């Protein structure tokens, strides 16, 4: 058994450069890494909103947060605001921080649900520091001191995806990654074992390797076109399969959250960056046309357009095996779920960490690949269920699209979860899935599901004690949120965009 010495990454979008930056940092000089990308083919470049786990990835590869934000025109993100999802006129936030403080092993939201039955408590967001601060447009990394050190907000980022890839490429090349420009025109397979042997570029260059990482985007130049690994489509549960993106001029006030506003055939994103606003109209092509969506997006931009409309199309679903033979697909080549919960870059980072844990020798043990594939499937399937819920749990019936979503069959895993929540507001996090109980509660409650009851053990606290407990939390959160600086000021002070 000998160690892998040659790793080839095909593709230089976010997936390719995140992989290159991480592997060159973690595998060090024992492994030669080559990245090949095609200027003719280009990248998707719309991964602009993230979830808090991205900070762990950035720390792992040694990125200085302020330097990275100022290079990528980044801003901070405390959650996602959903508008018009449950019903037209309704709004809610999926914040990144917890609601209140759990008591006697029972989640805070049960105390809040009890209080709803008895009195008229403040909206649930008033008990969440991240959510409350977001609505006030306020932000700070450090919000207090505890006996264990600083207490911080749980935050993520918005950033320019092209600049993020550039930032990572500089880092990766500095760490020894060899960068080649060229289009892969042929993939040579070793007949004895079906492994990929070489990539042949259109200028005749031959790139040999022992492990190939396919980061070539939706088409999967290696995993699909060369190794013929199939794809499982989830289009019937997630009908949104297209988007139009237009950037517009920056706004004076930077919101520390993404906005997702539902429309008659999908939803529209608004992502505040320092130098521009990212806008996009996600839609189900079976229910509307691209021309209509371009016109509607153009009419609803928050500021003057600075780019032409760009159309993107995809299929929601997953590659049946992300790891096949000596090829691991990472990024869009491994699967994609529409961008509602900003999970694209998260899938990339967790794939990289999974690959590091199961990093193979040249023998390519099947058990390593099987394990990798099992966890990859588990991760994306759980997120799929979460996203399906946003569409299924709606009272909107003002268009054919929403009537379809409301009445569609959903996987059993979704219906079981909805039934459990509807009874007593209970939620369980299965297999350490990406979105925890807080996220599920935010969406189900936010879209108008009112559980019949709440956890019965909450009744061991008297009504008066319950009120007092909730009032204390609300007061503390309100005071802390109001004491934070405005997000725009914070960004200008710590990580103002510097054009390189
Ligand atoms: C509409 C939309 C919105 C999104 N929003 C978000 C978001 O807010 N947050 C988030 O986390 N994610 C988001 N995503 C997902 C995110 O954009 C992707 O996960 C991310 O960009 C990774 O893409 P990639 O690198 O896999 O593929 P790509 O960006 O497509 O890169 C493919 C690379 O492969 C190269 N290549 C392809 N074929 C060849 C060939 N034959 N020879 C050589 N090179 C080749 C190309 O040159 C390119 O460098 C969004 C996706 C879409 C479609």
Coordinates of C-alpha atoms in Angstrom, one line a residue, residues 9-18 35-48 160-166 169 179 181-183 215-219 245 276 310-313 331-332 345 348:
X9 CA -8.5 18.9 -9.1
X10 CA -10.6 19.5 -12.2
X11 CA -12.4 22.8 -12.0
X12 CA -11.6 26.2 -10.6
X13 CA -14.9 27.5 -9.3
X14 CA -15.6 27.8 -5.5
X15 CA -15.5 24.0 -5.1
X16 CA -12.1 23.7 -6.9
X17 CA -10.4 26.5 -5.1
X18 CA -11.9 25.6 -1.6
X35 CA -5.7 22.3 -10.4
X36 CA -6.9 22.6 -14.0
X37 CA -9.7 25.0 -15.1
X38 CA -11.1 26.3 -18.3
X39 CA -11.4 30.0 -19.1
X40 CA -13.8 29.1 -21.9
X41 CA -16.2 27.3 -19.7
X42 CA -16.3 29.7 -16.7
X43 CA -17.9 29.3 -13.3
X44 CA -21.4 29.6 -11.7
X45 CA -20.1 32.2 -9.3
X46 CA -23.3 32.9 -7.4
X47 CA -22.5 31.3 -4.0
X48 CA -22.8 34.6 -2.1
X160 CA -18.7 38.1 -3.8
X161 CA -18.2 34.5 -5.0
X162 CA -15.7 35.5 -7.7
X163 CA -13.6 37.4 -5.3
X164 CA -13.8 34.5 -2.8
X165 CA -12.4 32.1 -5.5
X166 CA -9.7 34.6 -6.3
X169 CA -6.6 30.7 -5.4
X179 CA -2.4 25.9 -11.6
X181 CA -5.5 26.7 -17.7
X182 CA -7.0 24.5 -20.3
X183 CA -10.1 22.5 -21.2
X215 CA -15.2 20.1 -9.4
X216 CA -16.3 20.7 -12.9
X217 CA -19.8 21.9 -12.0
X218 CA -23.3 20.5 -12.9
X219 CA -22.1 18.4 -15.9
X245 CA -29.3 37.0 -11.4
X276 CA -23.3 46.0 -4.7
X310 CA -27.8 36.1 -16.2
X311 CA -29.7 32.9 -16.3
X312 CA -28.8 29.7 -14.5
X313 CA -30.5 26.3 -14.8
X331 CA -19.4 20.9 -5.5
X332 CA -22.2 21.0 -8.1
X345 CA -20.7 26.1 -0.1
X348 CA -18.3 21.7 -0.4

